[in-house]
Amino acid sequence: MKYILFLIGIICSGFFNAQEADNNLQGYFMTQSKESLYPYFAFDGNGKVDIAGYGKGDYFVKNDSVVVFPDKDIFIFKISKNRLAGTSTWVKNTKWDLKKDSIAENNRKDDAWAKKNAQLLYEYFRKTRAKSNDLEKLFDENAMLNYTKTIDDLCTKGLAKACMEKFGLMVMNDIGGMNAVLTNKTQKPKQNSEIIKLGQKIIKLGEIEGHTVLGSYYYSLGDKTKATKEWQTATEKGSTKAGLVQFEAEMNDAAK
């Protein structure tokens, strides 16, 4: 069940205007604050940021703002003269300065694709950033309907993050929905070819965590061989999350 919850956890506003969103910010930004949970952010110039070694998130830049999407919540910064100043929860009142003697790898290969991805991520941010929290949204039928339409549309347009969230929703629906999860009355999942196709689409869109979620889905079906293959592929491509999920699965098997 914890692997189903991991997938569901994936699930778990427009104040910019002039400049188009992009993700060409590159560099290693470090803070001197000893109180921050995030000593550095390394932006790859192509929409991915290493969040202090905890994993990689998506980001876009618009005007003087940088928006980062970790696993949960959103980090918002103001950028000025090679400095990031946190303005949102978790990063507020902390500054990160560009370290010119540290190199962050530049992964930008297709400028048009990168810009399109940044603009789709901005659209996602604008349409899904709500006052209510994610749990409340799951029980608000209208909000959930609008959210589902939004991520379905953005997934169709090619935004991997939206496809990841759609993947989580499809898995949750297959086991009986949120009420079934909360009441511990989930159904045993059966292989759904549409979920597998979506996982493969996420991978084709260049999101390595597509392997991670697909591995977790195979594990929930009882196919440990395919699960391990997907997790190991994700790890080889640079995912830190996949290794943790695989380790947890192995500990779970050993305890049985």
PDB file of C-alpha atoms in Angstrom:
ATOM      1  CA  MET A   1       0.000   0.000   0.000  1.00  0.00           C
ATOM      2  CA  LYS A   2       2.855   2.436   0.698  1.00  0.00           C
ATOM      3  CA  TYR A   3       3.790   2.320  -2.987  1.00  0.00           C
ATOM      4  CA  ILE A   4       0.264   3.220  -4.003  1.00  0.00           C
ATOM      5  CA  LEU A   5       0.439   6.113  -1.535  1.00  0.00           C
ATOM      6  CA  PHE A   6       3.784   7.124  -3.040  1.00  0.00           C
ATOM      7  CA  LEU A   7       2.076   7.431  -6.413  1.00  0.00           C
ATOM      8  CA  ILE A   8      -0.833   9.363  -4.935  1.00  0.00           C
ATOM      9  CA  GLY A   9       1.669  11.664  -3.226  1.00  0.00           C
ATOM     10  CA  ILE A  10       2.662  12.917  -6.657  1.00  0.00           C
ATOM     11  CA  ILE A  11      -0.734  14.630  -6.813  1.00  0.00           C
ATOM     12  CA  CYS A  12      -0.169  15.887  -3.515  1.00  0.00           C
ATOM     13  CA  SER A  13      -2.481  33.048  -9.664  1.00  0.00           C
ATOM     14  CA  GLY A  14      -1.094  34.793 -12.457  1.00  0.00           C
ATOM     15  CA  PHE A  15       0.804  37.721 -10.953  1.00  0.00           C
ATOM     16  CA  PHE A  16       3.434  37.827 -13.696  1.00  0.00           C
ATOM     17  CA  ASN A  17       2.727  39.534 -16.958  1.00  0.00           C
ATOM     18  CA  ALA A  18       5.175  40.968 -19.483  1.00  0.00           C
ATOM     19  CA  GLN A  19       8.073  38.632 -20.149  1.00  0.00           C
ATOM     20  CA  GLU A  20       7.500  35.102 -21.420  1.00  0.00           C
ATOM     21  CA  ALA A  21       8.401  32.267 -19.075  1.00  0.00           C
ATOM     22  CA  ASP A  22      11.720  30.542 -19.724  1.00  0.00           C
ATOM     23  CA  ASN A  23      13.999  28.103 -17.922  1.00  0.00           C
ATOM     24  CA  ASN A  24      17.428  29.191 -19.118  1.00  0.00           C
ATOM     25  CA  LEU A  25      18.666  30.088 -15.633  1.00  0.00           C
ATOM     26  CA  GLN A  26      21.920  28.223 -15.005  1.00  0.00           C
ATOM     27  CA  GLY A  27      24.208  28.249 -12.013  1.00  0.00           C
ATOM     28  CA  TYR A  28      24.973  27.073  -8.504  1.00  0.00           C
ATOM     29  CA  PHE A  29      23.382  29.295  -5.840  1.00  0.00           C
ATOM     30  CA  MET A  30      24.518  28.831  -2.243  1.00  0.00           C
ATOM     31  CA  THR A  31      23.398  30.336   1.060  1.00  0.00           C
ATOM     32  CA  GLN A  32      25.492  31.223   4.080  1.00  0.00           C
ATOM     33  CA  SER A  33      22.518  30.667   6.377  1.00  0.00           C
ATOM     34  CA  LYS A  34      23.009  27.717   8.721  1.00  0.00           C
ATOM     35  CA  GLU A  35      19.280  27.582   9.430  1.00  0.00           C
ATOM     36  CA  SER A  36      18.140  26.866   5.883  1.00  0.00           C
ATOM     37  CA  LEU A  37      17.040  23.354   4.947  1.00  0.00           C
ATOM     38  CA  TYR A  38      18.356  24.013   1.455  1.00  0.00           C
ATOM     39  CA  PRO A  39      22.031  25.051   1.353  1.00  0.00           C
ATOM     40  CA  TYR A  40      22.097  25.232  -2.436  1.00  0.00           C
ATOM     41  CA  PHE A  41      20.109  25.179  -5.667  1.00  0.00           C
ATOM     42  CA  ALA A  42      21.830  24.163  -8.921  1.00  0.00           C
ATOM     43  CA  PHE A  43      19.914  25.167 -12.063  1.00  0.00           C
ATOM     44  CA  ASP A  44      20.738  23.332 -15.290  1.00  0.00           C
ATOM     45  CA  GLY A  45      19.519  25.923 -17.821  1.00  0.00           C
ATOM     46  CA  ASN A  46      16.927  23.455 -19.089  1.00  0.00           C
ATOM     47  CA  GLY A  47      14.120  23.348 -16.521  1.00  0.00           C
ATOM     48  CA  LYS A  48      15.594  21.102 -13.823  1.00  0.00           C
ATOM     49  CA  VAL A  49      17.093  22.191 -10.510  1.00  0.00           C
ATOM     50  CA  ASP A  50      19.035  20.117  -7.991  1.00  0.00           C
ATOM     51  CA  ILE A  51      17.446  20.985  -4.640  1.00  0.00           C
ATOM     52  CA  ALA A  52      20.350  20.624  -2.205  1.00  0.00           C
ATOM     53  CA  GLY A  53      20.866  16.981  -3.128  1.00  0.00           C
ATOM     54  CA  TYR A  54      17.335  15.989  -2.082  1.00  0.00           C
ATOM     55  CA  GLY A  55      16.261  15.468  -5.674  1.00  0.00           C
ATOM     56  CA  LYS A  56      15.496  17.479  -8.791  1.00  0.00           C
ATOM     57  CA  GLY A  57      12.530  19.738  -9.322  1.00  0.00           C
ATOM     58  CA  ASP A  58      11.084  21.714 -12.226  1.00  0.00           C
ATOM     59  CA  TYR A  59      11.435  25.479 -12.476  1.00  0.00           C
ATOM     60  CA  PHE A  60      10.660  28.466 -14.647  1.00  0.00           C
ATOM     61  CA  VAL A  61      11.666  32.117 -14.615  1.00  0.00           C
ATOM     62  CA  LYS A  62       9.309  34.980 -15.419  1.00  0.00           C
ATOM     63  CA  ASN A  63      10.241  38.624 -15.064  1.00  0.00           C
ATOM     64  CA  ASP A  64      12.272  38.784 -11.820  1.00  0.00           C
ATOM     65  CA  SER A  65      10.708  35.703 -10.246  1.00  0.00           C
ATOM     66  CA  VAL A  66      11.931  32.113 -10.139  1.00  0.00           C
ATOM     67  CA  VAL A  67       9.381  29.401  -9.319  1.00  0.00           C
ATOM     68  CA  VAL A  68      10.631  25.952  -8.264  1.00  0.00           C
ATOM     69  CA  PHE A  69       8.485  22.827  -7.876  1.00  0.00           C
ATOM     70  CA  PRO A  70       9.895  20.339  -5.352  1.00  0.00           C
ATOM     71  CA  ASP A  71       7.902  17.184  -4.519  1.00  0.00           C
ATOM     72  CA  LYS A  72       5.424  19.220  -2.523  1.00  0.00           C
ATOM     73  CA  ASP A  73       4.637  22.905  -2.145  1.00  0.00           C
ATOM     74  CA  ILE A  74       6.216  25.624  -4.306  1.00  0.00           C
ATOM     75  CA  PHE A  75       9.342  27.715  -3.770  1.00  0.00           C
ATOM     76  CA  ILE A  76       9.235  31.294  -5.065  1.00  0.00           C
ATOM     77  CA  PHE A  77      12.273  33.560  -5.281  1.00  0.00           C
ATOM     78  CA  LYS A  78      13.090  37.032  -6.528  1.00  0.00           C
ATOM     79  CA  ILE A  79      16.272  37.143  -8.574  1.00  0.00           C
ATOM     80  CA  SER A  80      18.501  40.195  -8.816  1.00  0.00           C
ATOM     81  CA  LYS A  81      22.224  40.623  -9.477  1.00  0.00           C
ATOM     82  CA  ASN A  82      23.106  36.932  -9.176  1.00  0.00           C
ATOM     83  CA  ARG A  83      21.129  36.527  -5.965  1.00  0.00           C
ATOM     84  CA  LEU A  84      17.992  34.558  -5.143  1.00  0.00           C
ATOM     85  CA  ALA A  85      15.842  35.919  -2.320  1.00  0.00           C
ATOM     86  CA  GLY A  86      13.200  33.521  -1.002  1.00  0.00           C
ATOM     87  CA  THR A  87       9.685  34.953  -0.719  1.00  0.00           C
ATOM     88  CA  SER A  88       7.521  31.866  -0.058  1.00  0.00           C
ATOM     89  CA  THR A  89       7.172  29.349   2.768  1.00  0.00           C
ATOM     90  CA  TRP A  90      10.293  27.192   3.406  1.00  0.00           C
ATOM     91  CA  VAL A  91      12.627  29.646   1.655  1.00  0.00           C
ATOM     92  CA  LYS A  92      11.382  32.965   3.028  1.00  0.00           C
ATOM     93  CA  ASN A  93      13.891  35.523   4.330  1.00  0.00           C
ATOM     94  CA  THR A  94      16.897  33.572   3.028  1.00  0.00           C
ATOM     95  CA  LYS A  95      19.277  34.523   0.227  1.00  0.00           C
ATOM     96  CA  TRP A  96      21.323  32.334  -2.118  1.00  0.00           C
ATOM     97  CA  ASP A  97      24.228  33.840  -4.062  1.00  0.00           C
ATOM     98  CA  LEU A  98      25.638  32.606  -7.356  1.00  0.00           C
ATOM     99  CA  LYS A  99      29.002  30.937  -6.800  1.00  0.00           C
ATOM    100  CA  LYS A 100      31.052  31.705  -9.885  1.00  0.00           C
ATOM    101  CA  ASP A 101      33.719  29.178  -8.916  1.00  0.00           C
ATOM    102  CA  SER A 102      31.135  26.341  -8.916  1.00  0.00           C
ATOM    103  CA  ILE A 103      29.791  24.874 -12.123  1.00  0.00           C
ATOM    104  CA  ALA A 104      26.219  23.680 -12.680  1.00  0.00           C
ATOM    105  CA  GLU A 105      25.948  21.515 -15.765  1.00  0.00           C
ATOM    106  CA  ASN A 106      24.128  23.128 -18.689  1.00  0.00           C
ATOM    107  CA  ASN A 107      21.680  20.611 -20.132  1.00  0.00           C
ATOM    108  CA  ARG A 108      19.991  22.907 -22.646  1.00  0.00           C
ATOM    109  CA  LYS A 109      19.994  21.247 -26.066  1.00  0.00           C
ATOM    110  CA  ASP A 110      16.727  22.319 -27.706  1.00  0.00           C
ATOM    111  CA  ASP A 111      15.939  25.969 -27.015  1.00  0.00           C
ATOM    112  CA  ALA A 112      12.432  25.882 -28.527  1.00  0.00           C
ATOM    113  CA  TRP A 113      11.457  22.759 -26.565  1.00  0.00           C
ATOM    114  CA  ALA A 114      12.839  24.193 -23.329  1.00  0.00           C
ATOM    115  CA  LYS A 115      10.920  27.452 -23.730  1.00  0.00           C
ATOM    116  CA  LYS A 116       7.700  25.595 -24.536  1.00  0.00           C
ATOM    117  CA  ASN A 117       8.122  23.468 -21.411  1.00  0.00           C
ATOM    118  CA  ALA A 118       8.697  26.568 -19.272  1.00  0.00           C
ATOM    119  CA  GLN A 119       5.590  28.237 -20.663  1.00  0.00           C
ATOM    120  CA  LEU A 120       3.494  25.115 -20.022  1.00  0.00           C
ATOM    121  CA  LEU A 121       4.826  24.985 -16.470  1.00  0.00           C
ATOM    122  CA  TYR A 122       3.865  28.624 -16.003  1.00  0.00           C
ATOM    123  CA  GLU A 123       0.382  27.796 -17.311  1.00  0.00           C
ATOM    124  CA  TYR A 124       0.226  24.910 -14.823  1.00  0.00           C
ATOM    125  CA  PHE A 125       1.271  27.263 -12.009  1.00  0.00           C
ATOM    126  CA  ARG A 126      -1.279  29.898 -13.005  1.00  0.00           C
ATOM    127  CA  LYS A 127      -4.163  27.437 -13.276  1.00  0.00           C
ATOM    128  CA  THR A 128      -3.500  25.138 -10.316  1.00  0.00           C
ATOM    129  CA  ARG A 129      -2.182  27.490  -7.653  1.00  0.00           C
ATOM    130  CA  ALA A 130      -5.187  27.586  -5.336  1.00  0.00           C
ATOM    131  CA  LYS A 131      -5.964  28.947  -1.898  1.00  0.00           C
ATOM    132  CA  SER A 132      -7.229  25.582  -0.673  1.00  0.00           C
ATOM    133  CA  ASN A 133      -4.754  22.799   0.006  1.00  0.00           C
ATOM    134  CA  ASP A 134      -4.478  19.618  -2.060  1.00  0.00           C
ATOM    135  CA  LEU A 135      -6.406  17.496   0.451  1.00  0.00           C
ATOM    136  CA  GLU A 136      -9.346  19.905   0.441  1.00  0.00           C
ATOM    137  CA  LYS A 137      -9.284  19.909  -3.357  1.00  0.00           C
ATOM    138  CA  LEU A 138      -9.662  16.120  -3.435  1.00  0.00           C
ATOM    139  CA  PHE A 139     -13.003  16.445  -1.613  1.00  0.00           C
ATOM    140  CA  ASP A 140     -14.233  19.458  -3.601  1.00  0.00           C
ATOM    141  CA  GLU A 141     -15.949  17.947  -6.645  1.00  0.00           C
ATOM    142  CA  ASN A 142     -15.868  21.099  -8.775  1.00  0.00           C
ATOM    143  CA  ALA A 143     -12.278  21.943  -7.869  1.00  0.00           C
ATOM    144  CA  MET A 144     -11.206  18.381  -8.583  1.00  0.00           C
ATOM    145  CA  LEU A 145     -12.993  18.373 -11.932  1.00  0.00           C
ATOM    146  CA  ASN A 146     -11.305  21.615 -12.981  1.00  0.00           C
ATOM    147  CA  TYR A 147      -7.938  20.366 -11.776  1.00  0.00           C
ATOM    148  CA  THR A 148      -8.311  17.075 -13.646  1.00  0.00           C
ATOM    149  CA  LYS A 149      -9.237  18.887 -16.873  1.00  0.00           C
ATOM    150  CA  THR A 150      -6.251  21.191 -16.476  1.00  0.00           C
ATOM    151  CA  ILE A 151      -3.661  18.485 -15.978  1.00  0.00           C
ATOM    152  CA  ASP A 152      -5.183  16.358 -18.742  1.00  0.00           C
ATOM    153  CA  ASP A 153      -4.911  19.297 -21.150  1.00  0.00           C
ATOM    154  CA  LEU A 154      -1.343  20.129 -20.100  1.00  0.00           C
ATOM    155  CA  CYS A 155      -0.326  16.482 -20.306  1.00  0.00           C
ATOM    156  CA  THR A 156      -1.715  16.347 -23.840  1.00  0.00           C
ATOM    157  CA  LYS A 157       0.346  19.455 -24.664  1.00  0.00           C
ATOM    158  CA  GLY A 158       3.473  17.677 -23.416  1.00  0.00           C
ATOM    159  CA  LEU A 159       4.084  18.828 -19.828  1.00  0.00           C
ATOM    160  CA  ALA A 160       5.670  15.877 -18.011  1.00  0.00           C
ATOM    161  CA  LYS A 161       4.770  17.214 -14.557  1.00  0.00           C
ATOM    162  CA  ALA A 162       1.074  17.240 -15.503  1.00  0.00           C
ATOM    163  CA  CYS A 163       1.372  13.690 -16.855  1.00  0.00           C
ATOM    164  CA  MET A 164       2.977  12.587 -13.566  1.00  0.00           C
ATOM    165  CA  GLU A 165       0.006  13.959 -11.643  1.00  0.00           C
ATOM    166  CA  LYS A 166      -2.440  12.387 -14.099  1.00  0.00           C
ATOM    167  CA  PHE A 167      -0.632   9.076 -13.530  1.00  0.00           C
ATOM    168  CA  GLY A 168      -1.213   9.375  -9.781  1.00  0.00           C
ATOM    169  CA  LEU A 169      -4.897  10.177 -10.259  1.00  0.00           C
ATOM    170  CA  MET A 170      -5.399   7.201 -12.575  1.00  0.00           C
ATOM    171  CA  VAL A 171      -3.792   4.850 -10.049  1.00  0.00           C
ATOM    172  CA  MET A 172      -5.899   6.276  -7.238  1.00  0.00           C
ATOM    173  CA  ASN A 173      -9.097   5.856  -9.258  1.00  0.00           C
ATOM    174  CA  ASP A 174      -8.158   2.258 -10.060  1.00  0.00           C
ATOM    175  CA  ILE A 175      -7.984   1.328  -6.382  1.00  0.00           C
ATOM    176  CA  GLY A 176     -11.289   2.974  -5.437  1.00  0.00           C
ATOM    177  CA  GLY A 177     -10.538   6.678  -5.047  1.00  0.00           C
ATOM    178  CA  MET A 178      -9.525   8.856  -2.115  1.00  0.00           C
ATOM    179  CA  ASN A 179     -12.343   7.666   0.158  1.00  0.00           C
ATOM    180  CA  ALA A 180     -11.126   4.090  -0.264  1.00  0.00           C
ATOM    181  CA  VAL A 181      -7.600   5.168   0.655  1.00  0.00           C
ATOM    182  CA  LEU A 182      -8.739   7.027   3.783  1.00  0.00           C
ATOM    183  CA  THR A 183     -10.981   4.191   4.960  1.00  0.00           C
ATOM    184  CA  ASN A 184      -8.414   1.506   4.124  1.00  0.00           C
ATOM    185  CA  LYS A 185     -10.839  -0.134   1.706  1.00  0.00           C
ATOM    186  CA  THR A 186      -8.744   0.030  -1.421  1.00  0.00           C
ATOM    187  CA  GLN A 187      -9.168  -2.527  -4.162  1.00  0.00           C
ATOM    188  CA  LYS A 188      -6.276  -4.682  -5.276  1.00  0.00           C
ATOM    189  CA  PRO A 189      -4.927  -2.987  -8.432  1.00  0.00           C
ATOM    190  CA  LYS A 190      -5.206  -4.782 -11.754  1.00  0.00           C
ATOM    191  CA  GLN A 191      -2.888  -4.070 -14.657  1.00  0.00           C
ATOM    192  CA  ASN A 192      -4.187  -1.095 -16.618  1.00  0.00           C
ATOM    193  CA  SER A 193      -2.598  -0.669 -20.047  1.00  0.00           C
ATOM    194  CA  GLU A 194      -3.543   3.028 -20.134  1.00  0.00           C
ATOM    195  CA  ILE A 195      -1.573   3.691 -16.947  1.00  0.00           C
ATOM    196  CA  ILE A 196       1.450   1.873 -18.366  1.00  0.00           C
ATOM    197  CA  LYS A 197       1.194   3.831 -21.644  1.00  0.00           C
ATOM    198  CA  LEU A 198       1.080   7.068 -19.677  1.00  0.00           C
ATOM    199  CA  GLY A 199       4.182   6.051 -17.720  1.00  0.00           C
ATOM    200  CA  GLN A 200       5.974   5.376 -20.999  1.00  0.00           C
ATOM    201  CA  LYS A 201       4.857   8.758 -22.328  1.00  0.00           C
ATOM    202  CA  ILE A 202       6.322  10.480 -19.269  1.00  0.00           C
ATOM    203  CA  ILE A 203       9.647   8.759 -19.935  1.00  0.00           C
ATOM    204  CA  LYS A 204       9.560   9.809 -23.616  1.00  0.00           C
ATOM    205  CA  LEU A 205       9.004  13.392 -22.480  1.00  0.00           C
ATOM    206  CA  GLY A 206      12.401  13.184 -20.775  1.00  0.00           C
ATOM    207  CA  GLU A 207      11.241  12.855 -17.150  1.00  0.00           C
ATOM    208  CA  ILE A 208      13.408  10.224 -15.462  1.00  0.00           C
ATOM    209  CA  GLU A 209      10.971   9.913 -12.549  1.00  0.00           C
ATOM    210  CA  GLY A 210       8.612   8.317 -15.052  1.00  0.00           C
ATOM    211  CA  HIS A 211      10.707   5.197 -14.472  1.00  0.00           C
ATOM    212  CA  THR A 212      10.265   5.627 -10.714  1.00  0.00           C
ATOM    213  CA  VAL A 213       6.474   5.848 -10.748  1.00  0.00           C
ATOM    214  CA  LEU A 214       6.178   3.100 -13.350  1.00  0.00           C
ATOM    215  CA  GLY A 215       8.373   0.900 -11.152  1.00  0.00           C
ATOM    216  CA  SER A 216       6.160   1.609  -8.154  1.00  0.00           C
ATOM    217  CA  TYR A 217       3.102   0.745 -10.214  1.00  0.00           C
ATOM    218  CA  TYR A 218       4.607  -2.585 -11.314  1.00  0.00           C
ATOM    219  CA  TYR A 219       5.533  -3.302  -7.684  1.00  0.00           C
ATOM    220  CA  SER A 220       1.930  -2.683  -6.596  1.00  0.00           C
ATOM    221  CA  LEU A 221       0.868  -5.244  -9.223  1.00  0.00           C
ATOM    222  CA  GLY A 222       3.315  -7.775  -7.802  1.00  0.00           C
ATOM    223  CA  ASP A 223       5.740  -7.672 -10.755  1.00  0.00           C
ATOM    224  CA  LYS A 224       8.975  -7.138  -8.837  1.00  0.00           C
ATOM    225  CA  THR A 225      11.193  -7.899 -11.841  1.00  0.00           C
ATOM    226  CA  LYS A 226       9.768  -5.040 -13.938  1.00  0.00           C
ATOM    227  CA  ALA A 227       9.651  -2.792 -10.881  1.00  0.00           C
ATOM    228  CA  THR A 228      13.359  -3.320 -10.164  1.00  0.00           C
ATOM    229  CA  LYS A 229      14.275  -2.744 -13.805  1.00  0.00           C
ATOM    230  CA  GLU A 230      12.448   0.611 -13.878  1.00  0.00           C
ATOM    231  CA  TRP A 231      13.909   1.760 -10.548  1.00  0.00           C
ATOM    232  CA  GLN A 232      17.432   0.835 -11.577  1.00  0.00           C
ATOM    233  CA  THR A 233      17.033   2.649 -14.898  1.00  0.00           C
ATOM    234  CA  ALA A 234      15.864   5.762 -13.061  1.00  0.00           C
ATOM    235  CA  THR A 235      18.833   5.538 -10.684  1.00  0.00           C
ATOM    236  CA  GLU A 236      21.265   5.154 -13.581  1.00  0.00           C
ATOM    237  CA  LYS A 237      19.778   8.290 -15.157  1.00  0.00           C
ATOM    238  CA  GLY A 238      20.360  10.274 -11.961  1.00  0.00           C
ATOM    239  CA  SER A 239      17.249   9.822  -9.809  1.00  0.00           C
ATOM    240  CA  THR A 240      17.831   9.798  -6.058  1.00  0.00           C
ATOM    241  CA  LYS A 241      14.166   9.055  -5.352  1.00  0.00           C
ATOM    242  CA  ALA A 242      14.162   5.739  -7.224  1.00  0.00           C
ATOM    243  CA  GLY A 243      16.945   4.308  -5.078  1.00  0.00           C
ATOM    244  CA  LEU A 244      15.080   5.203  -1.901  1.00  0.00           C
ATOM    245  CA  VAL A 245      11.859   3.632  -3.175  1.00  0.00           C
ATOM    246  CA  GLN A 246      13.692   0.459  -4.190  1.00  0.00           C
ATOM    247  CA  PHE A 247      15.450   0.234  -0.819  1.00  0.00           C
ATOM    248  CA  GLU A 248      12.132   0.612   0.978  1.00  0.00           C
ATOM    249  CA  ALA A 249      10.609  -2.122  -1.198  1.00  0.00           C
ATOM    250  CA  GLU A 250      13.494  -4.485  -0.425  1.00  0.00           C
ATOM    251  CA  MET A 251      13.150  -3.820   3.311  1.00  0.00           C
ATOM    252  CA  ASN A 252       9.426  -4.462   3.044  1.00  0.00           C
ATOM    253  CA  ASP A 253      10.044  -7.787   1.284  1.00  0.00           C
ATOM    254  CA  ALA A 254      12.666  -8.814   3.823  1.00  0.00           C
ATOM    255  CA  ALA A 255      10.258  -8.142   6.690  1.00  0.00           C
ATOM    256  CA  LYS A 256       7.625 -10.518   5.282  1.00  0.00           C
TER     257      LYS A 256
END
